[in-house]
mmCIF file of C-alpha atoms and ligand atoms in Angstrom:
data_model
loop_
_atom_site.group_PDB
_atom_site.id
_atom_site.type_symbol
_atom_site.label_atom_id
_atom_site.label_comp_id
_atom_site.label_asym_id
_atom_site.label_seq_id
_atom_site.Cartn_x
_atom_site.Cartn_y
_atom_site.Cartn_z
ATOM 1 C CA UNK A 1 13.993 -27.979 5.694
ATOM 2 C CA UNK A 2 11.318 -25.207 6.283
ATOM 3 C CA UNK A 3 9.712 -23.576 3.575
ATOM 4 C CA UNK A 4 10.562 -20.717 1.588
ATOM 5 C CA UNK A 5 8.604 -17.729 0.317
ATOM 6 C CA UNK A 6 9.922 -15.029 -2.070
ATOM 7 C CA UNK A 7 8.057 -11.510 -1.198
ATOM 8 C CA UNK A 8 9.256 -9.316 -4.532
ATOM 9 C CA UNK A 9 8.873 -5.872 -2.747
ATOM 10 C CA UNK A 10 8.867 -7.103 0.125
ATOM 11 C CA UNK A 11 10.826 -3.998 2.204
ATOM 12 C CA UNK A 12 7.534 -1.686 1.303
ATOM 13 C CA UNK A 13 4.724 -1.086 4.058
ATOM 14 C CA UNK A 14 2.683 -4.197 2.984
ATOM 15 C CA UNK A 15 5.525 -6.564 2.140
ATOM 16 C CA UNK A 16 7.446 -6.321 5.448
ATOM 17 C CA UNK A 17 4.052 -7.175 7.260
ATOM 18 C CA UNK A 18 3.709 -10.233 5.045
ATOM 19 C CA UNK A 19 7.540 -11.043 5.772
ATOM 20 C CA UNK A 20 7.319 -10.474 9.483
ATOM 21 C CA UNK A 21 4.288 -13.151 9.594
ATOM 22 C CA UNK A 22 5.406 -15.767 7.293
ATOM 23 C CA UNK A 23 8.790 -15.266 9.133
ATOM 24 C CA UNK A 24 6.714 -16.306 12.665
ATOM 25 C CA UNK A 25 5.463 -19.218 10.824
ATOM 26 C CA UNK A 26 8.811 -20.758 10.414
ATOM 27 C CA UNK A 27 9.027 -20.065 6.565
ATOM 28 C CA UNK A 28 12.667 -18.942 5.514
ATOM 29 C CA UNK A 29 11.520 -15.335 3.406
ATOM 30 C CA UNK A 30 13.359 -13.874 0.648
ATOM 31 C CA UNK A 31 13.126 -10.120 0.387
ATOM 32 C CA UNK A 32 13.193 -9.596 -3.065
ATOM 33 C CA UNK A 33 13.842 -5.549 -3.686
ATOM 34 C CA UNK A 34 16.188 -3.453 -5.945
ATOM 35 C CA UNK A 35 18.346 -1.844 -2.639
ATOM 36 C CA UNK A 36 18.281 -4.851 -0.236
ATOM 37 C CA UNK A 37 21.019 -2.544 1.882
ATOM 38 C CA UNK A 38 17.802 -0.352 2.511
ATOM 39 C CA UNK A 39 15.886 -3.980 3.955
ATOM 40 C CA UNK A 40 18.362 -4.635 6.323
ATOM 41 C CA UNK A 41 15.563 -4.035 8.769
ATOM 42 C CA UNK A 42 13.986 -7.161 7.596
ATOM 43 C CA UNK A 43 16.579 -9.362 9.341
ATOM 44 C CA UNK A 44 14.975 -9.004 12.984
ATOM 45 C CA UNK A 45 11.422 -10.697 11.760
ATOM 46 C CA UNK A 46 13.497 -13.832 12.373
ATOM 47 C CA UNK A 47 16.214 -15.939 13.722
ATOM 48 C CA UNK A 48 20.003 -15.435 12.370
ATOM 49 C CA UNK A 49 19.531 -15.758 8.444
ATOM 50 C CA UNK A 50 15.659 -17.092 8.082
ATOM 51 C CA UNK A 51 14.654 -13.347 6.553
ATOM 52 C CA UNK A 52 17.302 -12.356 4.122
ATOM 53 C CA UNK A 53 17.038 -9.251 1.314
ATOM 54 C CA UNK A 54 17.984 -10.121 -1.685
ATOM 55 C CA UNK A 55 18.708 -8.197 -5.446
ATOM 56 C CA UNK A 56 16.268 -8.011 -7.770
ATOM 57 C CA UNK A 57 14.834 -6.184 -10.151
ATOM 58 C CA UNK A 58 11.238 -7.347 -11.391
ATOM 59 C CA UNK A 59 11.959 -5.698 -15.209
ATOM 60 C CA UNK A 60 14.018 -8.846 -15.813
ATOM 61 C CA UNK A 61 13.913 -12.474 -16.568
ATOM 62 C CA UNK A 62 17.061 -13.585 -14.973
ATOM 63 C CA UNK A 63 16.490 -11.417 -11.612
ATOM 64 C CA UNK A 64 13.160 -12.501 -10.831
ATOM 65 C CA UNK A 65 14.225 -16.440 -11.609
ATOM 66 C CA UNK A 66 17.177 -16.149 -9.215
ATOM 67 C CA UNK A 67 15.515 -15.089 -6.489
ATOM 68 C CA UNK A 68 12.444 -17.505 -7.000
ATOM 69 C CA UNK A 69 14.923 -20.706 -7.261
ATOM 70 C CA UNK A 70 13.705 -23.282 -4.526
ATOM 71 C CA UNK A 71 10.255 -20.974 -3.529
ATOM 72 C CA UNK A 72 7.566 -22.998 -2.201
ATOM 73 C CA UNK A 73 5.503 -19.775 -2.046
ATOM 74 C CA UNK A 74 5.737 -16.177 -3.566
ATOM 75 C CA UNK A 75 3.836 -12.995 -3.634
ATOM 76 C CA UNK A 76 3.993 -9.797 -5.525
ATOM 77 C CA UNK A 77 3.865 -6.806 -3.217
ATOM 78 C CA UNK A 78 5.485 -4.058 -6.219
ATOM 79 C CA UNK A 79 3.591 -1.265 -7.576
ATOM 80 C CA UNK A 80 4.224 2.581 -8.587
ATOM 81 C CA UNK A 81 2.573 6.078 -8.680
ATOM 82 C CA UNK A 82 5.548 6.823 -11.836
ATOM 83 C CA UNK A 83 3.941 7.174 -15.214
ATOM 84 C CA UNK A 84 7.179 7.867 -16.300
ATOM 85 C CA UNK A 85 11.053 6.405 -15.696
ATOM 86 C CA UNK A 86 11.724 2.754 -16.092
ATOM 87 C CA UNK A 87 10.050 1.830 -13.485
ATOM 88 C CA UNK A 88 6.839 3.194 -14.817
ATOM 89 C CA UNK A 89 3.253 1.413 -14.660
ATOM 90 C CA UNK A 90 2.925 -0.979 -17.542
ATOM 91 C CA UNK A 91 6.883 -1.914 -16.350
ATOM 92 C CA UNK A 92 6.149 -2.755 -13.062
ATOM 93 C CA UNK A 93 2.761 -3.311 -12.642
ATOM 94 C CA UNK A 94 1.596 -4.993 -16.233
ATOM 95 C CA UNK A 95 4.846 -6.822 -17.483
ATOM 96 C CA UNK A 96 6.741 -7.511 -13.850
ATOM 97 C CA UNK A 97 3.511 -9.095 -12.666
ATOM 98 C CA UNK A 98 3.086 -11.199 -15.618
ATOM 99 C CA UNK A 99 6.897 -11.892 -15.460
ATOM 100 C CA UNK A 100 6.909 -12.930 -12.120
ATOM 101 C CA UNK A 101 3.653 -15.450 -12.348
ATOM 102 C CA UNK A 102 4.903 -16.726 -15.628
ATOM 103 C CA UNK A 103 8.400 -17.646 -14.006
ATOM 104 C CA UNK A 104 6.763 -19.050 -10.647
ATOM 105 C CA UNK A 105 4.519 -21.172 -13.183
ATOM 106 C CA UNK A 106 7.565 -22.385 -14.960
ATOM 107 C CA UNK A 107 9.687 -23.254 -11.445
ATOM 108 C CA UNK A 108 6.647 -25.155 -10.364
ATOM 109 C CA UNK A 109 5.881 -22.884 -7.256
ATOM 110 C CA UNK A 110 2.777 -24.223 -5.279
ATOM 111 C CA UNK A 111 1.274 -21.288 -4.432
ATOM 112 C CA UNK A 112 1.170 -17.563 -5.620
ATOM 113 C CA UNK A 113 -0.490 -14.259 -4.316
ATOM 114 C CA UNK A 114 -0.439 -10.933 -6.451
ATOM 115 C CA UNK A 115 -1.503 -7.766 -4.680
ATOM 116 C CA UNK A 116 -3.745 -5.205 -7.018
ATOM 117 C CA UNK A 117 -5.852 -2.668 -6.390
ATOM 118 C CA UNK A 118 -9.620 -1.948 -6.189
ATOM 119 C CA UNK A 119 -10.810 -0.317 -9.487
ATOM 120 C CA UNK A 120 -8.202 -2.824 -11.339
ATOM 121 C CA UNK A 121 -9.815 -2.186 -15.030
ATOM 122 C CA UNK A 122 -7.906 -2.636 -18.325
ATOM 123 C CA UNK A 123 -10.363 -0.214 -19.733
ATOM 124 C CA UNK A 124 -9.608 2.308 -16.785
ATOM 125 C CA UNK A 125 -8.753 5.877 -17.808
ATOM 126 C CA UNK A 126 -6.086 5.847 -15.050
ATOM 127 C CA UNK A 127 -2.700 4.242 -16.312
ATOM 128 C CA UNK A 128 -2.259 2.708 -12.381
ATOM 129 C CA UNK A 129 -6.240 1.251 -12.429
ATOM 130 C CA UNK A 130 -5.321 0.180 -16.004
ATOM 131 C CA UNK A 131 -1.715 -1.593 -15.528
ATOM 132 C CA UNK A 132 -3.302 -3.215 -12.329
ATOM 133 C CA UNK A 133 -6.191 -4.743 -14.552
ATOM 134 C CA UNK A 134 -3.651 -5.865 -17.407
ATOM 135 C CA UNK A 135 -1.397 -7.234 -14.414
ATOM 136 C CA UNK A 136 -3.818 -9.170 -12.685
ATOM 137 C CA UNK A 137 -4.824 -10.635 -16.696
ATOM 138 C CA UNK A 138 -1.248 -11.851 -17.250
ATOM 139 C CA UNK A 139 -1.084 -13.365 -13.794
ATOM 140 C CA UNK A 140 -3.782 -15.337 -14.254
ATOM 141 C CA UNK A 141 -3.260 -16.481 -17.492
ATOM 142 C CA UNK A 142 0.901 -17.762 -16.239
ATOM 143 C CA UNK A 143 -1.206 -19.151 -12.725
ATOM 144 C CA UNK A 144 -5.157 -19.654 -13.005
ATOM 145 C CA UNK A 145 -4.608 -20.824 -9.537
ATOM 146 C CA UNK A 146 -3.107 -17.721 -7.883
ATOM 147 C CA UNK A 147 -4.873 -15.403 -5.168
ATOM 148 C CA UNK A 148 -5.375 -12.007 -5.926
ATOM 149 C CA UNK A 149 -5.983 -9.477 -3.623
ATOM 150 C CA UNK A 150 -7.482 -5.991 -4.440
ATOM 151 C CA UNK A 151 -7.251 -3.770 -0.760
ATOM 152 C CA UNK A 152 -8.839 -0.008 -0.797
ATOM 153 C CA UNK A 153 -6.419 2.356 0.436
ATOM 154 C CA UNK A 154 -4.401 0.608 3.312
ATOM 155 C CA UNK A 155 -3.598 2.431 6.626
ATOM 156 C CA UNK A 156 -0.662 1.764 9.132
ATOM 157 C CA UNK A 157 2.205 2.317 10.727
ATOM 158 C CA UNK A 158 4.031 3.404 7.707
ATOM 159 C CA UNK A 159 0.787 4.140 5.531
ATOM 160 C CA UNK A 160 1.053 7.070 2.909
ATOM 161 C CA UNK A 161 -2.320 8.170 3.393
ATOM 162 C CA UNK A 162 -2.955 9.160 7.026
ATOM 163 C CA UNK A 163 0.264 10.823 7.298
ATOM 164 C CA UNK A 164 0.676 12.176 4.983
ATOM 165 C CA UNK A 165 -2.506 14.764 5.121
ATOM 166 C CA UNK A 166 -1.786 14.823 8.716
ATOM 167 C CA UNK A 167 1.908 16.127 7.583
ATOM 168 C CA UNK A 168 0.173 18.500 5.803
ATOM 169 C CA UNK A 169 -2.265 19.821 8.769
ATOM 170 C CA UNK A 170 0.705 20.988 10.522
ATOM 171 C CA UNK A 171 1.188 23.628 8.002
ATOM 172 C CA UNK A 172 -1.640 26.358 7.558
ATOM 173 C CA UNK A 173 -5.155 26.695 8.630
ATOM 174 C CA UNK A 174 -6.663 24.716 4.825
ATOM 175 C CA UNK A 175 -6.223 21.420 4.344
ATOM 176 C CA UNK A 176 -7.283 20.865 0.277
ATOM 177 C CA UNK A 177 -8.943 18.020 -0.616
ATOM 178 C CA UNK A 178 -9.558 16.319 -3.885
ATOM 179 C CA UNK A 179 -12.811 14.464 -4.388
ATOM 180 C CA UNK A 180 -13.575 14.861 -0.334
ATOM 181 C CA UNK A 181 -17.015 12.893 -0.965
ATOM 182 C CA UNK A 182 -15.880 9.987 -2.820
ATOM 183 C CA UNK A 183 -16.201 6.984 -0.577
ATOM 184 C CA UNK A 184 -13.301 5.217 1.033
ATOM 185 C CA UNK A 185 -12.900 1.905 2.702
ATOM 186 C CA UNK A 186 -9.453 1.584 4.667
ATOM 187 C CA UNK A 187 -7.822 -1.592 5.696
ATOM 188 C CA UNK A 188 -5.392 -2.037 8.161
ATOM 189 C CA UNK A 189 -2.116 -3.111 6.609
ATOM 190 C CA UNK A 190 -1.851 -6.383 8.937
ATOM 191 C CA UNK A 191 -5.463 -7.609 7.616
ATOM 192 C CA UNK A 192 -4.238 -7.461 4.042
ATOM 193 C CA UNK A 193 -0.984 -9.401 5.492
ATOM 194 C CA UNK A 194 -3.372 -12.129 6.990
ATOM 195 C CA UNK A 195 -4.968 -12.456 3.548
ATOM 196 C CA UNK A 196 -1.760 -12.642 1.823
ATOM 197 C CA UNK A 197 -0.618 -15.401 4.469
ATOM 198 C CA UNK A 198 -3.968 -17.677 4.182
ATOM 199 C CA UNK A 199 -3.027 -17.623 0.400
ATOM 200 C CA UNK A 200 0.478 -18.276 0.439
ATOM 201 C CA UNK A 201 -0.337 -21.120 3.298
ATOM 202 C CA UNK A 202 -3.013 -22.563 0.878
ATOM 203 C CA UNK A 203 -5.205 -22.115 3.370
ATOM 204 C CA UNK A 204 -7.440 -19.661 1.409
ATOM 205 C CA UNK A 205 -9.029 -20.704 -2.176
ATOM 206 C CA UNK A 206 -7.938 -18.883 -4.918
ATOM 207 C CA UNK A 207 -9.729 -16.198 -6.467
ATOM 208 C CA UNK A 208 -10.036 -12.437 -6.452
ATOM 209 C CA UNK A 209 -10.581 -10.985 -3.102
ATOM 210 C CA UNK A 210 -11.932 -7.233 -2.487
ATOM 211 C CA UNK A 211 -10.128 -6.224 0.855
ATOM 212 C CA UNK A 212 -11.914 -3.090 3.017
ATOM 213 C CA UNK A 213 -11.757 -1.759 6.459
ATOM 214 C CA UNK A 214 -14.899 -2.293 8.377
ATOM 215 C CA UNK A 215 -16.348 1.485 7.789
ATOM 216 C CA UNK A 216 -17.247 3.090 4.672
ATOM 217 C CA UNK A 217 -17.280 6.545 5.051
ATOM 218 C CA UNK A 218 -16.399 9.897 2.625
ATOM 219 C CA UNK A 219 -12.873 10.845 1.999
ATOM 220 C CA UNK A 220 -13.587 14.270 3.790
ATOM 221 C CA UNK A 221 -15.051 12.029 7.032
ATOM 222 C CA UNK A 222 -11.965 10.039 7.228
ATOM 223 C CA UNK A 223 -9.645 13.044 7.453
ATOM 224 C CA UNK A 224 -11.910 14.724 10.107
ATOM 225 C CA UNK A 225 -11.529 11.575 11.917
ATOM 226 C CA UNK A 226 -7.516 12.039 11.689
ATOM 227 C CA UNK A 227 -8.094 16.004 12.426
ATOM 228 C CA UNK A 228 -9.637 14.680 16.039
ATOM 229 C CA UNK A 229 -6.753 12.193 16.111
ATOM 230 C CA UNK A 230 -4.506 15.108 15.762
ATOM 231 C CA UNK A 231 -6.212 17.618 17.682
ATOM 232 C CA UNK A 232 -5.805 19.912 15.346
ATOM 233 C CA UNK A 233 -8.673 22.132 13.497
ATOM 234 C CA UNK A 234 -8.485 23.043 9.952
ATOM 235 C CA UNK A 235 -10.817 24.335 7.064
ATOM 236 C CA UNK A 236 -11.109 21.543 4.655
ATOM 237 C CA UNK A 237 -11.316 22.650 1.146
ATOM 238 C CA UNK A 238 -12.647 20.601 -1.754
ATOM 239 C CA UNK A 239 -10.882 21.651 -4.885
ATOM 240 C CA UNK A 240 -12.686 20.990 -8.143
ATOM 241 C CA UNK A 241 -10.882 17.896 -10.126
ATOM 242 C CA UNK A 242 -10.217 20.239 -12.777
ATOM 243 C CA UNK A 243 -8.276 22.664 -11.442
ATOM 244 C CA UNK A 244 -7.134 19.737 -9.335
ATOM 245 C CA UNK A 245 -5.576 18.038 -13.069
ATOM 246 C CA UNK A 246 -4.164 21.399 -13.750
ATOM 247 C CA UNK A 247 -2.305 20.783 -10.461
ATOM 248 C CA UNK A 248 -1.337 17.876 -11.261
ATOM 249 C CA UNK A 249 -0.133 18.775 -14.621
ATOM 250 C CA UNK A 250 2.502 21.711 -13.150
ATOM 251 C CA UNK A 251 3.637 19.795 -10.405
ATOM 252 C CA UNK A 252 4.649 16.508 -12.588
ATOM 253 C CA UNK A 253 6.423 18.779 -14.714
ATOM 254 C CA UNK A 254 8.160 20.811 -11.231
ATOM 255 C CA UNK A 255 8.679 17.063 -10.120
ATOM 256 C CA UNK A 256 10.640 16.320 -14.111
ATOM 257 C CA UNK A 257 12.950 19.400 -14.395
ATOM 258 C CA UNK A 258 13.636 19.150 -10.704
ATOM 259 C CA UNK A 259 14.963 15.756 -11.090
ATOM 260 C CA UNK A 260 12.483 14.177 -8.574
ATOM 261 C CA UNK A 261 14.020 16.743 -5.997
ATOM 262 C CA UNK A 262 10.351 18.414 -5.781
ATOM 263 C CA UNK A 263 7.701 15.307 -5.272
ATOM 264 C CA UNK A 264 4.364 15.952 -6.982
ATOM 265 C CA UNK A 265 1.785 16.196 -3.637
ATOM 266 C CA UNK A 266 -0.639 14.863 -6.513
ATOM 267 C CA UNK A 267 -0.417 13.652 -10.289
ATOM 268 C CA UNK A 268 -2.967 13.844 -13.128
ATOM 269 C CA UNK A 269 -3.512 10.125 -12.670
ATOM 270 C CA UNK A 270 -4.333 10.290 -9.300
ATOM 271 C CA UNK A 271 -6.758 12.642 -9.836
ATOM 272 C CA UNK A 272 -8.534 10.445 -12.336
ATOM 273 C CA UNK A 273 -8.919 7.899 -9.922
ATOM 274 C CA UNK A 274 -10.165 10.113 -7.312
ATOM 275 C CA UNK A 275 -13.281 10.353 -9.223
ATOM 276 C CA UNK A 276 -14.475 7.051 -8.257
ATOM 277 C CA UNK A 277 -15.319 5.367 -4.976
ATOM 278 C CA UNK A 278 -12.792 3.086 -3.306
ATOM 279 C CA UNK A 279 -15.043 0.406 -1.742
ATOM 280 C CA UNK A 280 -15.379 -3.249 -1.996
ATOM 281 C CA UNK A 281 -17.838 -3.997 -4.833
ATOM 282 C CA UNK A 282 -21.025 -5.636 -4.175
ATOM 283 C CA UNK A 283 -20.898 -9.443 -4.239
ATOM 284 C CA UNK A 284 -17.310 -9.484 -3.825
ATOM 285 C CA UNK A 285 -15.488 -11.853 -1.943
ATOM 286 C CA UNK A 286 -12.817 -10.147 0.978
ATOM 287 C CA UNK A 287 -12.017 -10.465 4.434
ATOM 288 C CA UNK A 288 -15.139 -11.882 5.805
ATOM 289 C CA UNK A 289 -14.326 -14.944 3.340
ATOM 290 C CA UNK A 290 -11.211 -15.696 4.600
ATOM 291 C CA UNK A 291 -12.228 -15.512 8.314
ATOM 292 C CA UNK A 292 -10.684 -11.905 9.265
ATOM 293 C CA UNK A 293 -11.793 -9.739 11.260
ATOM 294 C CA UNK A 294 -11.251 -6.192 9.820
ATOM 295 C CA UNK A 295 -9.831 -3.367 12.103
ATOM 296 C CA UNK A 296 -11.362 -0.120 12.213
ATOM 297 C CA UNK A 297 -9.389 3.170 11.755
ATOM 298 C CA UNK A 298 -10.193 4.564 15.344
ATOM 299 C CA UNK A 299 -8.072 1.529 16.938
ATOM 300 C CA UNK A 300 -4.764 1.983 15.433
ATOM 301 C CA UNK A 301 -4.238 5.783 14.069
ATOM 302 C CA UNK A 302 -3.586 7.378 17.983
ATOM 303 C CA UNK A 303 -0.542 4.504 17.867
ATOM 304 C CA UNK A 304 1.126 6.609 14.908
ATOM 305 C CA UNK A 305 -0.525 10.139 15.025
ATOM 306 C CA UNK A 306 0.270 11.073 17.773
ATOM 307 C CA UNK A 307 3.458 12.626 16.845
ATOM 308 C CA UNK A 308 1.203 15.226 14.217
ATOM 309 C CA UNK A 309 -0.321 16.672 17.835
ATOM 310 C CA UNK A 310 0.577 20.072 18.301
ATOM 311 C CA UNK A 311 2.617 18.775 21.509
ATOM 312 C CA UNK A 312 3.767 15.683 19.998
ATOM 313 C CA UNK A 313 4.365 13.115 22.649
ATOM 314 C CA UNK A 314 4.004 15.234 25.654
ATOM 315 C CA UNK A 315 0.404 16.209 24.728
ATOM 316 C CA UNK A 316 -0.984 12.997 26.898
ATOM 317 C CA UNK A 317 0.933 14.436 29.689
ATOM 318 C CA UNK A 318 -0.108 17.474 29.130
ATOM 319 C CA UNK A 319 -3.751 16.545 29.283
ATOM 320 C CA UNK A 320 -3.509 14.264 32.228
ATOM 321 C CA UNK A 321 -2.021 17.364 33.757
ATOM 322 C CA UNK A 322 -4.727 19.881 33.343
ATOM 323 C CA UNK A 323 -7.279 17.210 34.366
ATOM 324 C CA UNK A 324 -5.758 17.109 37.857
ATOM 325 C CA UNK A 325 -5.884 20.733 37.894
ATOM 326 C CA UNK A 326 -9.479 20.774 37.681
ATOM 327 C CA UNK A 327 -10.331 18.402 40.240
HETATM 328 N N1 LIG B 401 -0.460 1.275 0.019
HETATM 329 C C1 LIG B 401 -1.727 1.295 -0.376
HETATM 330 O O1 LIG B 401 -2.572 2.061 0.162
HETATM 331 C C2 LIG B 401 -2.195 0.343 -1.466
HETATM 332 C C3 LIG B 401 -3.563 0.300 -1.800
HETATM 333 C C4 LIG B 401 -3.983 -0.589 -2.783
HETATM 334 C C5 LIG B 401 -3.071 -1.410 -3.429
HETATM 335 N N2 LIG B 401 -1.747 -1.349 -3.090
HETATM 336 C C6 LIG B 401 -0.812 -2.239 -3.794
HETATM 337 O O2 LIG B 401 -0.179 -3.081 -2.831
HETATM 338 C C7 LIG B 401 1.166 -3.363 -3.243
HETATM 339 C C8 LIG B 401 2.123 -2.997 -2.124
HETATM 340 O O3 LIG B 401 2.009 -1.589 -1.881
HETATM 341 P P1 LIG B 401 3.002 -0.834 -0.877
HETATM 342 O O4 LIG B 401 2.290 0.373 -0.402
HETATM 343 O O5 LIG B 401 3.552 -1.814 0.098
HETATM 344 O O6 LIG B 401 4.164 -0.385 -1.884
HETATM 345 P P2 LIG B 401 5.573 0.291 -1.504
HETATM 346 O O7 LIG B 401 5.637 0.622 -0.053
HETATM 347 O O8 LIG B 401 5.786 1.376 -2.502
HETATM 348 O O9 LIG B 401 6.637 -0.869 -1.748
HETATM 349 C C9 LIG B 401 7.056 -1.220 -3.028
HETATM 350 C C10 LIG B 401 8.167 -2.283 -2.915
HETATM 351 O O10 LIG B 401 8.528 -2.701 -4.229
HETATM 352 C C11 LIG B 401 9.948 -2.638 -4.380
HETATM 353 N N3 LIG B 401 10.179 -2.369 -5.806
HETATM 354 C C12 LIG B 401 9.799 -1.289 -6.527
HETATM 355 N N4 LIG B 401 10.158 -1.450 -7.819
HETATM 356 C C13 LIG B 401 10.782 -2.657 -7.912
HETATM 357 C C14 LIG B 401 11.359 -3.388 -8.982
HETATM 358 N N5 LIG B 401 11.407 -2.911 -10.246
HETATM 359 N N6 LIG B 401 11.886 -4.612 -8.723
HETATM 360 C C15 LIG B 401 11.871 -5.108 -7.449
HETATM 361 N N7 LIG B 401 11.328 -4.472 -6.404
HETATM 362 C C16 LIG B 401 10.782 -3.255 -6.637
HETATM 363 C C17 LIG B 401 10.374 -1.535 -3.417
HETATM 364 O O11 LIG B 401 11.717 -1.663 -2.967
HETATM 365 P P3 LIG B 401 12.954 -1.033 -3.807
HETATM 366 O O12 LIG B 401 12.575 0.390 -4.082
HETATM 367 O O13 LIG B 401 14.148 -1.205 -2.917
HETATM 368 O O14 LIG B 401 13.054 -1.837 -5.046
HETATM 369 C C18 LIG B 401 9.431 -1.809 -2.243
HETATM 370 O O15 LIG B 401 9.949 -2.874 -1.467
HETATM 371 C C19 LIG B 401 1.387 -2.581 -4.528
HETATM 372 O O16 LIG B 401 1.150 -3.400 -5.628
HETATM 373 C C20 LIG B 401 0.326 -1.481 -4.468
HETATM 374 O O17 LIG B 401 -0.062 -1.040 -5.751
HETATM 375 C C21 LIG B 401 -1.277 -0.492 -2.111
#
């Protein structure tokens, strides 16, 4: 019988990189999310039935344990931007982690990987830096033996970073920025899958690992990198944190009487943690550890810009074209 890994969240951008690889591995990979009729895209990664969503819902006991019976393997992909709801940060990312390690400890699962964040801190001002410290405490303490992996923001395909400010240079001629010279590290989503696969494989020794993209570079740099990407020119504007809190503030409460029908563009949380750096920390073991080569911004992003250009897909043609003219 081949061996089975339970991915809880694994139908979000990382987890359905981590399922598609332990899927070409041979494992059988449970998809462990609370709408597994919105995973149904999972099924492809393998043969009939090896990748199969499943229920669950990480807030309790008996959900997480169902879904874990028989795991050789399993890794904790959930996390949230909600401070408030049920689903809210010490929920998910404090209590569900620890939930989830404590149960894997007690089903005698062989190897566990948790994915956090950098600037993971239970003294962090930010509820999602703090959670994400308290989360990785609890999992350790259930699993001293699990892998823990803390990327910088992660770019892909599906990534909520890129495209969404590229989204937004499509509508008027400023682009706002908060905290444009704080320093940034991407990773490309598939590295962080690798990682998550060395640990899951036991191929990779436990620990914390610090995950970043091969260039470090300012916030502002990387989205005039995705500006040339996009061929599109726009004033960037750096707006001061606080007015960027106050922001923050009126759009949470939009986002609350709304009924989620308006989504915040930024909350006061995220704003806190804009005023740090996301880079790997000095000293810190990450990709180079494990044997990965990282993968630079530049390589991927015209794969899944492209459709930001002002001609979409026909601006290739369209510059192929007026290159013949001139010759
Ligand atoms: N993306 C980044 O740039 C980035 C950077 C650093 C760290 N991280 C961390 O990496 C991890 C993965 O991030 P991601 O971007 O892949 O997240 P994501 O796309 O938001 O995916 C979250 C997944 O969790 C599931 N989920 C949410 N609440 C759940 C619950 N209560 N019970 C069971 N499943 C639940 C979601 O599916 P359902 O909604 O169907 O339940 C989804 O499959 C997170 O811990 C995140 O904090 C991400």
């Amino acid at each position: 019988m081949s061996k089975l890994v339970t991915i809880y969240g694994g139908s979000g951008f990382v987890g359905r990189y981590i399922a598609r690889r332990m899927a070409k591995l041979g494992w059988r990979v449970r998809v462990a999310v609370r709408r597994p009729n919105e995973a149904l895209f999972v099924k492809p990664y393998g043969s009939v039935g090896q990748v199969e969503p499943v229920f669950c819902n990480i807030r309790d006991d008996e959900s997480v344990r169902s879904v874990m019976h028989g795991a050789d393997a399993v890794v904790n992909c959930v996390g949230t931007f909600d401070a408030r709801g049920k689903n809210n940060f010490d929920a998910v990312q404090s209590e569900g982690a620890g939930r989830i390690a404590r149960i894997a400890a007690e089903e005698g699962v062989e190897s566990f990987v948790h994915l956090s964040a950098i600037g993971a801190d239970r003294e962090s001002a930010s509820s999602y830096a703090r959670t994400k410290g308290l989360g990785e405490e609890a999992v350790l303490a259930s699993f001293p033996s699990a892998m823990i992996l803390r990327p910088s923001v992660i770019f892909g395909m599906e990534d909520n970073f890129f495209n969404r400010f590229a989204g937004m240079a499509r509508m008027g001629p400023v682009l706002p920025l908060v905290g444009a010279d704080m320093k940034f590290q991407p990773v490309y989503v598939d590295n962080v899958a690798e990682a998550a696969e060395k640990g899951l494989t036991g191929v990779a020794a436990p620990g914390i690992y610090e995950l970043g993209g091969p260039e470090v570079k300012s916030f502002r740099a990387f989205i005039e990198e995705m500006l040339s990407v996009i061929r599109r020119r726009k004033m960037l504007l750096n707006l001061p944190f606080g007015l960027a809190s106050v922001m923050g503030r009126v759009s949470e409460f939009v986002q609350r009487i709304t009924g989620g029908l308006f989504t915040a563009p930024i909350t006061r949380d995220q704003v806190i943690m804009l005023r740090k750096d996301n880079v790997v920390s000095d000293g810190a073991k990450g990709l180079k550890e494990l044997g990965i080569t990282p993968v630079a911004p530049e390589a991927v992003l015209p794969d899944y810009l492209w459709r930001f250009r002002p001609g979409g897909q026909y601006d290739a043609i369209k510059e192929s074209a007026a290159s013949l003219r001139t010759e």
